[in-house]
mmCIF file of C-alpha atoms in Angstrom:
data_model
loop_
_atom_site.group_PDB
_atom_site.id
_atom_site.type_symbol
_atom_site.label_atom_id
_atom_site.label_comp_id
_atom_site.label_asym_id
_atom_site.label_seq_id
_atom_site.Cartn_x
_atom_site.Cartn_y
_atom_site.Cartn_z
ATOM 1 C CA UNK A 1 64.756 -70.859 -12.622
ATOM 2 C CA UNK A 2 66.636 -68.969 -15.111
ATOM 3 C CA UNK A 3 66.096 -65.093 -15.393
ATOM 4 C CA UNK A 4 67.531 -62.116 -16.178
ATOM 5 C CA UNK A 5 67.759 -59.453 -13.350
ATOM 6 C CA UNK A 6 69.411 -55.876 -11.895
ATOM 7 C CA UNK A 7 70.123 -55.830 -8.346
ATOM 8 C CA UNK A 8 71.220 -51.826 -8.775
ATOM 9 C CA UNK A 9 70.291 -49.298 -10.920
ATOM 10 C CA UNK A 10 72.577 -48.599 -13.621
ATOM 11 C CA UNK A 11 73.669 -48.877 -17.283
ATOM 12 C CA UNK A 12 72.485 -51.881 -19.104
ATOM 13 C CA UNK A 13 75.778 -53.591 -17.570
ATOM 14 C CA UNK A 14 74.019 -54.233 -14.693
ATOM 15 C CA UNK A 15 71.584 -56.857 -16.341
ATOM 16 C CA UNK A 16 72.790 -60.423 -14.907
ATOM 17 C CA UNK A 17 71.772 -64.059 -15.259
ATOM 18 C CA UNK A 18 69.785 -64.690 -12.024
ATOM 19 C CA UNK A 19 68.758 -67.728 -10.390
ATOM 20 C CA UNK A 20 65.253 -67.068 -9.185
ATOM 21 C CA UNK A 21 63.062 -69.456 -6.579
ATOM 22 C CA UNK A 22 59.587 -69.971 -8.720
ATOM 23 C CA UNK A 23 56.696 -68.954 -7.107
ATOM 24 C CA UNK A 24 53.697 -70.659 -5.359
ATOM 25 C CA UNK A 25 50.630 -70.207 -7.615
ATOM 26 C CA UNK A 26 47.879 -68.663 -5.660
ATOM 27 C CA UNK A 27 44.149 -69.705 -6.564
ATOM 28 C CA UNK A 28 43.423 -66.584 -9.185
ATOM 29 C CA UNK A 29 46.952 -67.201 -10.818
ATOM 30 C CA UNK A 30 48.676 -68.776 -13.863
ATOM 31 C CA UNK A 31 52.066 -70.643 -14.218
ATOM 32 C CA UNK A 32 53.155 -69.524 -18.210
ATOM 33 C CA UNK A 33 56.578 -70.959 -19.626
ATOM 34 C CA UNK A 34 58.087 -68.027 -21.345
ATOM 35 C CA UNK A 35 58.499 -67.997 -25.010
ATOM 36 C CA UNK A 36 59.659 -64.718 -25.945
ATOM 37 C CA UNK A 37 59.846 -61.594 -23.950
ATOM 38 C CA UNK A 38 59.538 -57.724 -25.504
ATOM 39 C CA UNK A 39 61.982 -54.900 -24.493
ATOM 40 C CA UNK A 40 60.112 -51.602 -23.746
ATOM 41 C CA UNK A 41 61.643 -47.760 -23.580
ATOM 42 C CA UNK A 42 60.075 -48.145 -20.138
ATOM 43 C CA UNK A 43 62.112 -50.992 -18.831
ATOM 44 C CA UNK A 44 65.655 -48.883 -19.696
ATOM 45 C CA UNK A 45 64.085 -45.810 -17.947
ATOM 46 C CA UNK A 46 63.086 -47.759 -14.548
ATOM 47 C CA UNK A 47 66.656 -49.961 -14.814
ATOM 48 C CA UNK A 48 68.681 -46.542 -14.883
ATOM 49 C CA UNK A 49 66.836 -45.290 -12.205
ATOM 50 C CA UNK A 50 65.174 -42.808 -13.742
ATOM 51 C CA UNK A 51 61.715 -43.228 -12.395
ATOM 52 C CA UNK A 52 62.606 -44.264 -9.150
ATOM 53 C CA UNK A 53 60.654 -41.280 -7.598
ATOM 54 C CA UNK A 54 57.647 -42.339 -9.278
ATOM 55 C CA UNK A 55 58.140 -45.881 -9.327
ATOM 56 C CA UNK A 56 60.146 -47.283 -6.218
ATOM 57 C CA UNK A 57 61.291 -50.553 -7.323
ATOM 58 C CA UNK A 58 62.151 -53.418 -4.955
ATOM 59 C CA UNK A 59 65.540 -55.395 -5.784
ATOM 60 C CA UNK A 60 66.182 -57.368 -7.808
ATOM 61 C CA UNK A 61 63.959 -56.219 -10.539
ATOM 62 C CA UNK A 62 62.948 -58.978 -13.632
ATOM 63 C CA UNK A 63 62.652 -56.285 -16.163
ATOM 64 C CA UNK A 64 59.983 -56.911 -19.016
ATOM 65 C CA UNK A 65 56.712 -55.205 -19.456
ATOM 66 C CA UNK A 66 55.283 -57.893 -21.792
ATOM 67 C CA UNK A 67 55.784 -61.297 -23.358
ATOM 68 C CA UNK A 68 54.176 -64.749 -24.693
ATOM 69 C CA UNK A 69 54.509 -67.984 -23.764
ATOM 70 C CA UNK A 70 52.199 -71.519 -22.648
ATOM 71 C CA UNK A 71 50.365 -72.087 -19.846
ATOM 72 C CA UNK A 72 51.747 -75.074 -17.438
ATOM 73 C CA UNK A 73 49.555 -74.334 -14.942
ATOM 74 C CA UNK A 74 46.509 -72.579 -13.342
ATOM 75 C CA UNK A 75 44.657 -71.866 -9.961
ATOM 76 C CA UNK A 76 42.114 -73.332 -8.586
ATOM 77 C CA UNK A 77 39.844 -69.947 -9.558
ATOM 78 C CA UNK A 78 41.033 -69.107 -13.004
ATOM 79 C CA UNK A 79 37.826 -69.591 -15.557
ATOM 80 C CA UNK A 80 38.719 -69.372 -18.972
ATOM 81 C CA UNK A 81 41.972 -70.224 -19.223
ATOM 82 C CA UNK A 82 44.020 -73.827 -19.200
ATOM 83 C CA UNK A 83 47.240 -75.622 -19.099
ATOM 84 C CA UNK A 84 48.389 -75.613 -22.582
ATOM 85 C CA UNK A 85 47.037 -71.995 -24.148
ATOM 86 C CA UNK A 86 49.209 -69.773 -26.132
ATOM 87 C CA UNK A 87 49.166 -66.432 -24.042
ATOM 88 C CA UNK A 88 49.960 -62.807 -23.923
ATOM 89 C CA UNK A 89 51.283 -61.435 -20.407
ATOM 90 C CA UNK A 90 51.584 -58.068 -19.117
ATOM 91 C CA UNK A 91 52.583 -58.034 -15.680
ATOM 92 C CA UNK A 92 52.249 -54.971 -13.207
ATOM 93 C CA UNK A 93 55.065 -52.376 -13.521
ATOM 94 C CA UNK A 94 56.601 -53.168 -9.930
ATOM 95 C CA UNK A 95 56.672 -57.125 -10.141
ATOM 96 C CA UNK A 96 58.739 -59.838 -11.882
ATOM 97 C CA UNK A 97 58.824 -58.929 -15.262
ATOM 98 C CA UNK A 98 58.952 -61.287 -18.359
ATOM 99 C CA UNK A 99 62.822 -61.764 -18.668
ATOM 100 C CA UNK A 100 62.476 -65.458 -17.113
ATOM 101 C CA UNK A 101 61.804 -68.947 -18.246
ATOM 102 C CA UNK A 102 58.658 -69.144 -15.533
ATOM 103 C CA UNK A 103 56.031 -66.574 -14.788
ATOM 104 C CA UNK A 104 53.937 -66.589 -12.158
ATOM 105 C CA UNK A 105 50.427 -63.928 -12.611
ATOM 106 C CA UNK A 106 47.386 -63.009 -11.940
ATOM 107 C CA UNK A 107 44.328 -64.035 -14.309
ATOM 108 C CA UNK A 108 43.891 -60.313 -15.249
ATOM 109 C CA UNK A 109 47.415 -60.500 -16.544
ATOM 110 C CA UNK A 110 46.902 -62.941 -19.118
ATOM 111 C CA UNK A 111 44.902 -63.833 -22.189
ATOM 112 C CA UNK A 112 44.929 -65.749 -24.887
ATOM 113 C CA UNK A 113 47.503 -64.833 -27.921
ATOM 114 C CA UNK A 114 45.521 -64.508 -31.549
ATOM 115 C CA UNK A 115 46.380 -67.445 -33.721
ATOM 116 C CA UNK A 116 47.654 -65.159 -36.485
ATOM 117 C CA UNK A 117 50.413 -64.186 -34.229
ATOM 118 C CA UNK A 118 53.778 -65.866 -34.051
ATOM 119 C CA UNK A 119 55.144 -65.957 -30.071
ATOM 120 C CA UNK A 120 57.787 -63.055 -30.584
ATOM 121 C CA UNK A 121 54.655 -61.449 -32.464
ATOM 122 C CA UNK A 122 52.851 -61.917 -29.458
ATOM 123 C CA UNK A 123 55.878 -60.408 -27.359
ATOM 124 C CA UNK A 124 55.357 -57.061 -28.679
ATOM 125 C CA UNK A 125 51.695 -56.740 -28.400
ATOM 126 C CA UNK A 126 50.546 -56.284 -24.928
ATOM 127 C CA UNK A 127 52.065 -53.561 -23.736
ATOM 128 C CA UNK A 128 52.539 -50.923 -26.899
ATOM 129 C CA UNK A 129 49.008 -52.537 -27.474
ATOM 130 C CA UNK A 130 47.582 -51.237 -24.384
ATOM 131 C CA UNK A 131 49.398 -47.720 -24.360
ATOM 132 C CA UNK A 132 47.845 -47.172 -27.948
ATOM 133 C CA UNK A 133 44.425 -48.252 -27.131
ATOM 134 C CA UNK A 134 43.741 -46.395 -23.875
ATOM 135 C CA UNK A 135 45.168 -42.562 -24.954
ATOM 136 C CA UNK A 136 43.210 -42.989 -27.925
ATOM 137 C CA UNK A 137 39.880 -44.400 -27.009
ATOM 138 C CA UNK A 138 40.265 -44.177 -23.669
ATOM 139 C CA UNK A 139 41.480 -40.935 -22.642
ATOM 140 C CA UNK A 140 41.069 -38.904 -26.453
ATOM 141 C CA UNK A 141 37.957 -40.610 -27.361
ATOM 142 C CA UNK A 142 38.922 -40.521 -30.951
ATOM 143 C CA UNK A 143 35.865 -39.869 -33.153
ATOM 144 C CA UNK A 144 35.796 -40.267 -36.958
ATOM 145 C CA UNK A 145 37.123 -37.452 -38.724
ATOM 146 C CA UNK A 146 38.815 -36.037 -35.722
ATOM 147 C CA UNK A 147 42.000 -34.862 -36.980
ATOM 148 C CA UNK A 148 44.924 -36.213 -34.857
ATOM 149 C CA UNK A 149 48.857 -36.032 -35.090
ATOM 150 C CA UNK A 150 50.871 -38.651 -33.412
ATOM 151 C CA UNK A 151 54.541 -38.126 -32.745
ATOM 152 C CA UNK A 152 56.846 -41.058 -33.099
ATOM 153 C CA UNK A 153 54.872 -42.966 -35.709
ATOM 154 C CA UNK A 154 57.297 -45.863 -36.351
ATOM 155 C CA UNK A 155 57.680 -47.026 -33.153
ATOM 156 C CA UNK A 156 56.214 -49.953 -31.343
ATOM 157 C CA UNK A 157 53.476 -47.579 -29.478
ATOM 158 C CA UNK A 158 53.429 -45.091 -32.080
ATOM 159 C CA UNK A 159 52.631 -47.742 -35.022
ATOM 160 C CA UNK A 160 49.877 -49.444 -33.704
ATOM 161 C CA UNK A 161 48.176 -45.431 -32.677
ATOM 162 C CA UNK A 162 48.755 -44.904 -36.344
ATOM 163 C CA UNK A 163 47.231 -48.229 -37.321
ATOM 164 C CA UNK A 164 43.994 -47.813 -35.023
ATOM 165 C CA UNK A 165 43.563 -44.192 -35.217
ATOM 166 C CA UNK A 166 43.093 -44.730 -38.756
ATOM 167 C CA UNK A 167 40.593 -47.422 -38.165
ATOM 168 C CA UNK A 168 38.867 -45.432 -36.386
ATOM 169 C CA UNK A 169 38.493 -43.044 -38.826
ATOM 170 C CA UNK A 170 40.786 -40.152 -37.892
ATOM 171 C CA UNK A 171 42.034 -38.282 -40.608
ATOM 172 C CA UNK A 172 45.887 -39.180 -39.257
ATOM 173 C CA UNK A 173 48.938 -37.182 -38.911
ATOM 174 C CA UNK A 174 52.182 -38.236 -38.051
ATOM 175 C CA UNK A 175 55.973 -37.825 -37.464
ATOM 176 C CA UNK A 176 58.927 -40.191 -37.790
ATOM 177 C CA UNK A 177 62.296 -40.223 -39.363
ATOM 178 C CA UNK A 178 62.577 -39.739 -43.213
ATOM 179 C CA UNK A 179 64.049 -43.647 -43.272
ATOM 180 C CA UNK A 180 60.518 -44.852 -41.636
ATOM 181 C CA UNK A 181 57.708 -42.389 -44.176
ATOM 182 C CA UNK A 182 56.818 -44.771 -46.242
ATOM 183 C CA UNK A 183 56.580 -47.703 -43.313
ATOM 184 C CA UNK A 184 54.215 -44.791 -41.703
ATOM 185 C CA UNK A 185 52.265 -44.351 -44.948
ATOM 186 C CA UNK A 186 51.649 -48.046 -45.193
ATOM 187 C CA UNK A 187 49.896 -48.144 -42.161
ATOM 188 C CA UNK A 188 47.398 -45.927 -42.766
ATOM 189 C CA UNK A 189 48.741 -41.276 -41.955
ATOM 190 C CA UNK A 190 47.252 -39.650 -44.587
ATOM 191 C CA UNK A 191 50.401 -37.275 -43.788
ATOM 192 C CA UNK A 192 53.717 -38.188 -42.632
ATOM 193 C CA UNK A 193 56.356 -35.584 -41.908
ATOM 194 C CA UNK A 194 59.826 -36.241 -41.760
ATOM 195 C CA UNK A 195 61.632 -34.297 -38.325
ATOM 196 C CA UNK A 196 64.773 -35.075 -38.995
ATOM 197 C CA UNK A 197 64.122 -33.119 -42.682
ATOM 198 C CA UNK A 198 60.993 -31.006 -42.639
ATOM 199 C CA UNK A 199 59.288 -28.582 -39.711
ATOM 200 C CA UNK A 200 56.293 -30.431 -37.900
ATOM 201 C CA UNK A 201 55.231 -26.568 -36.867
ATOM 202 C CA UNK A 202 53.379 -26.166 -40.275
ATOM 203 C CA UNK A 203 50.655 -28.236 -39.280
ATOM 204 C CA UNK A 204 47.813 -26.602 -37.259
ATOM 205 C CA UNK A 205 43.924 -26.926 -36.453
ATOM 206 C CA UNK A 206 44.760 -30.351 -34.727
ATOM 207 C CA UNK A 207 42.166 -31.965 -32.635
ATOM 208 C CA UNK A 208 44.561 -33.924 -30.537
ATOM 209 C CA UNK A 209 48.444 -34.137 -30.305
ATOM 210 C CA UNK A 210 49.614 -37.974 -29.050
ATOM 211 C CA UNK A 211 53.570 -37.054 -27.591
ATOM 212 C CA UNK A 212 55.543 -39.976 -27.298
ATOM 213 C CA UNK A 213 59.005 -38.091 -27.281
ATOM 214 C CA UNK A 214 59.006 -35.103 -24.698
ATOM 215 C CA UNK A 215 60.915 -32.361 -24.646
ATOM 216 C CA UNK A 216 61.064 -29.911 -27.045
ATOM 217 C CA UNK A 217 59.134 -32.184 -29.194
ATOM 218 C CA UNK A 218 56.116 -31.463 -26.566
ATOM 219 C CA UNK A 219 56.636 -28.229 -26.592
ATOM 220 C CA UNK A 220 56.481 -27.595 -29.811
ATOM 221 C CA UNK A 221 53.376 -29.180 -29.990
ATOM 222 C CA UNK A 222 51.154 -26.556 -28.383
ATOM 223 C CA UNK A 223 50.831 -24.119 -31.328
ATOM 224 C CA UNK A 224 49.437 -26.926 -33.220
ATOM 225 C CA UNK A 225 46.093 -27.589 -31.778
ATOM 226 C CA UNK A 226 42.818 -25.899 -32.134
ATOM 227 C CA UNK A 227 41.791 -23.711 -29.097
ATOM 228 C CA UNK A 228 40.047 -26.641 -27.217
ATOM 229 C CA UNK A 229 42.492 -29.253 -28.231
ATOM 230 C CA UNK A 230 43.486 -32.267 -26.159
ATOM 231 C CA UNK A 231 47.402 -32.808 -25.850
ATOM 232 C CA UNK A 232 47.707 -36.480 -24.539
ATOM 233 C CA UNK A 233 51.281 -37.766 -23.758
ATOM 234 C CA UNK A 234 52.259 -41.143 -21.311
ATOM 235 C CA UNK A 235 55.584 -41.226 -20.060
ATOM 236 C CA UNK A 236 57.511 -38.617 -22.078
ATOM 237 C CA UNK A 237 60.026 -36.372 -20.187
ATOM 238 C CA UNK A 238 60.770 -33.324 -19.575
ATOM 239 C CA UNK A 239 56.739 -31.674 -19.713
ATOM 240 C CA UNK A 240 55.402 -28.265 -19.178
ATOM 241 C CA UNK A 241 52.218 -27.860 -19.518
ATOM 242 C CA UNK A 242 51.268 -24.627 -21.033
ATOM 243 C CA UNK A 243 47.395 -25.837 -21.606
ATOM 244 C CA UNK A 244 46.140 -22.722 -20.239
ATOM 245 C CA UNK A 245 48.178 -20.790 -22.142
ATOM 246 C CA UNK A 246 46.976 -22.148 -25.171
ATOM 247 C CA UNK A 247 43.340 -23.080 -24.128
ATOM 248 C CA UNK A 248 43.864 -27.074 -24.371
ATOM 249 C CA UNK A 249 43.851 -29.614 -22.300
ATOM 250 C CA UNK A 250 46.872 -31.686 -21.349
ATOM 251 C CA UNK A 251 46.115 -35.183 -20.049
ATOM 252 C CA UNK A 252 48.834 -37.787 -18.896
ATOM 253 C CA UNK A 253 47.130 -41.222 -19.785
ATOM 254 C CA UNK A 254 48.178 -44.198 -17.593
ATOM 255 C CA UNK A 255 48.382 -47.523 -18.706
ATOM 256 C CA UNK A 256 46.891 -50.232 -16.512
ATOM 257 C CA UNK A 257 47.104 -54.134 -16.666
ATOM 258 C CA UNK A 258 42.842 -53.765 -17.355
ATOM 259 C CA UNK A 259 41.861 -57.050 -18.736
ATOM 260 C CA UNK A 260 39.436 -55.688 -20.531
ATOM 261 C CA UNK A 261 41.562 -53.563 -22.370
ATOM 262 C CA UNK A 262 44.315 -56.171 -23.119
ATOM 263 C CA UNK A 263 41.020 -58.136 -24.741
ATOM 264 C CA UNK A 264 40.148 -55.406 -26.825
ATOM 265 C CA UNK A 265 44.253 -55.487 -28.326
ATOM 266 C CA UNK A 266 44.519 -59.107 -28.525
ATOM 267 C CA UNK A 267 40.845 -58.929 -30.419
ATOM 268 C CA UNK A 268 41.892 -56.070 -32.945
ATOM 269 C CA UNK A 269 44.918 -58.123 -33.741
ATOM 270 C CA UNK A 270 42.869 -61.294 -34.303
ATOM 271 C CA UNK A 271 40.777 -59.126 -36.730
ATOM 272 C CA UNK A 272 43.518 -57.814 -38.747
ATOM 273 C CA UNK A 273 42.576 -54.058 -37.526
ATOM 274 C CA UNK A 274 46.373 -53.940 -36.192
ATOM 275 C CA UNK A 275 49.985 -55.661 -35.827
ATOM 276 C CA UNK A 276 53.078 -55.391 -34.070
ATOM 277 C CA UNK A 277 55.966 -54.595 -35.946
ATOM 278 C CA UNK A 278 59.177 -56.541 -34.126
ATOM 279 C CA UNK A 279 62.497 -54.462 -35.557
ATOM 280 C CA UNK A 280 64.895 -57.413 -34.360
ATOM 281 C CA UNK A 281 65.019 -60.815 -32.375
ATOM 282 C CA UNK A 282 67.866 -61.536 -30.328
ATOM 283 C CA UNK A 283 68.838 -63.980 -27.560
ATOM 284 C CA UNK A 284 67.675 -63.521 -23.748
ATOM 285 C CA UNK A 285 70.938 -63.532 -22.801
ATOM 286 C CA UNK A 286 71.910 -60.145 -25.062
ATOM 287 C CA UNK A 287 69.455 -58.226 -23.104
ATOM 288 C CA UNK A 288 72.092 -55.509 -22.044
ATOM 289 C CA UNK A 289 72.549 -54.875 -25.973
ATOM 290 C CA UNK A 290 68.657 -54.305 -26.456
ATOM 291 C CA UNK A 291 68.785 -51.776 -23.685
ATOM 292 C CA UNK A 292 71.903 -50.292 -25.183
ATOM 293 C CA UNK A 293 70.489 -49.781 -28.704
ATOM 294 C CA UNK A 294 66.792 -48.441 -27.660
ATOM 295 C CA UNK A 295 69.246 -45.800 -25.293
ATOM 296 C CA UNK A 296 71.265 -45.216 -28.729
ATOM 297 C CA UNK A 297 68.263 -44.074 -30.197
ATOM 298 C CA UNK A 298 68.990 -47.524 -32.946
ATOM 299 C CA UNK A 299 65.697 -48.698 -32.934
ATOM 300 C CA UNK A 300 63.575 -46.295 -34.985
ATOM 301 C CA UNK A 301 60.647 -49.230 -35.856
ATOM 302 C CA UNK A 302 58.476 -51.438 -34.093
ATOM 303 C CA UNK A 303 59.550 -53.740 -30.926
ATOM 304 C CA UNK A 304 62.975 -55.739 -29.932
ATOM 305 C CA UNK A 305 61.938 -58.983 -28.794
ATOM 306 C CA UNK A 306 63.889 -61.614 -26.314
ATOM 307 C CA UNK A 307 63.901 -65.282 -27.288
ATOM 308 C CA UNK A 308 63.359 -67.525 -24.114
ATOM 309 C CA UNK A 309 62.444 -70.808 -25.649
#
């Protein structure tokens, strides 16, 4: 079977065909032929190694947090699904990822892709899906009229917060580049601030900060919420938590392969609350350039997406 692997850490150079054995399908377990395959921040951070203290990887690693594809095949104790469905995967963090032209997973994994979405659509759901849906109703518990700035609006996470945290009824703020504003605007910030023109440090009284970015960018961020505030960030590095010092609180929300949860994304897509935004489609085999322009800091809005099939 045709993949795409790393058998070291490295720079994206290290991304190689691979010819991998398919796997046996176990009784709760799904055989999908890949369609299209999304490229995640995530996957450039474990392939350079630099989550490996967190996240100990065995090697070869198929990288590829989510992806769409067809159903070939199914276990003997899958309910719900069957051969021939049009499906969104997101497998675990530490497994074969969705780089590969066969994927073996677990029901849990999988459901059904929304009509309204084209396969490389589909691609880029799952996974920013999930990390937008769980900080913000999971771990905020966004209310209406909460007032909530997300950092990083224009990305593949960061759009889809914007898009449900205004359906929710949050009165919305949030920061991008001054190329992306009016992409924010459209999908639904009242206010949009441009950090690579204006100073984010004017806004204040915030029930909730969403960091995406890190750094300075999360430090920065402390003066900006109410005393009581909830700073919620996922896998943005450096972090210092100064909650006490400011009298918030500072949760890390994790994002889990919960069924349940990738229903509830799939389900706001197929109503038109949200959709992903892909920036660019390029061949499987150009996966090192992907991981070379989200390192670049070259894609600014929505997802890159692999074509398998």
């Amino acid at each position: 079977m045709r993949a795409i692997a790393y058998h070291r850490y490295g720079p994206p150079s290290v991304l190689e065909p691979s010819d991998l054995v398919e796997l046996p399908l176990a009784p709760d377990q799904v055989q999908v032929a890949m369609h299209a395959a999304g490229v995640a921040p995530v996957d450039t951070k474990l392939r350079a190694g630099l989550l490996q203290h967190l996240l100990p990887l065995s090697l070869p690693k198929v990288p590829g947090r989510d992806g769409a594809g067809v159903i070939t095949a199914i276990g003997a104790e899958v309910q719900g699904l069957q051969v021939g469905d049009e499906v969104c995967v997101m497998p675990g963090m530490l497994g074969r990822g969705t780089t590969l032209e066969c994927a073996v997973l677990p029901q849990q994994q999988v459901v059904r892709k929304p009509a309204s979405l084209s396969m490389q659509e589909g691609a880029a759901l799952l996974q920013p899906g999930a990390s937008a849906w769980i900080p913000l109703l999971r771990t905020a518990r966004i209310q209406p009229g909460m007032r909530v700035l997300i950092h990083a609006g224009s990305g593949a996470v960061g759009s889809l917060m914007v898009q449900l945290a205004a359906h929710l009824g949050a009165d919305v703020t949030a920061t991008c580049r001054s190329s992306n504003v009016d992409y924010v605007t459209g999908l639904g910030a009242r206010q949009v601030i441009a950090y690579d023109r204006d100073d984010f440090s004017a806004v204040r009284e915030q029930d909730v900060v969403i960091d995406l970015v890190g750094g300075a960018t999360h430090d920065r961020s402390y003066p900006l919420l109410r005393r009581g505030g909830h700073l919620v960030w996922l896998v943005a590095a450096p972090i210092r938590d100064r909650g006490s010092e400011f009298g918030v609180t500072v949760t890390r929300s994790l994002i889990e392969e919960d069924q349940q949860v990738l229903q509830q994304v799939v389900d706001l897509a197929a109503h038109g609350v949200w959709r992903p935004a892909i920036s660019a489609v390029l061949p499987m085999a150009e996966i090192a350039r992907a991981h070379q322009m989200l390192e670049e800091g070259a894609v600014t809005r929505g997802r890159l997406v692999l074509a398998i099939r």
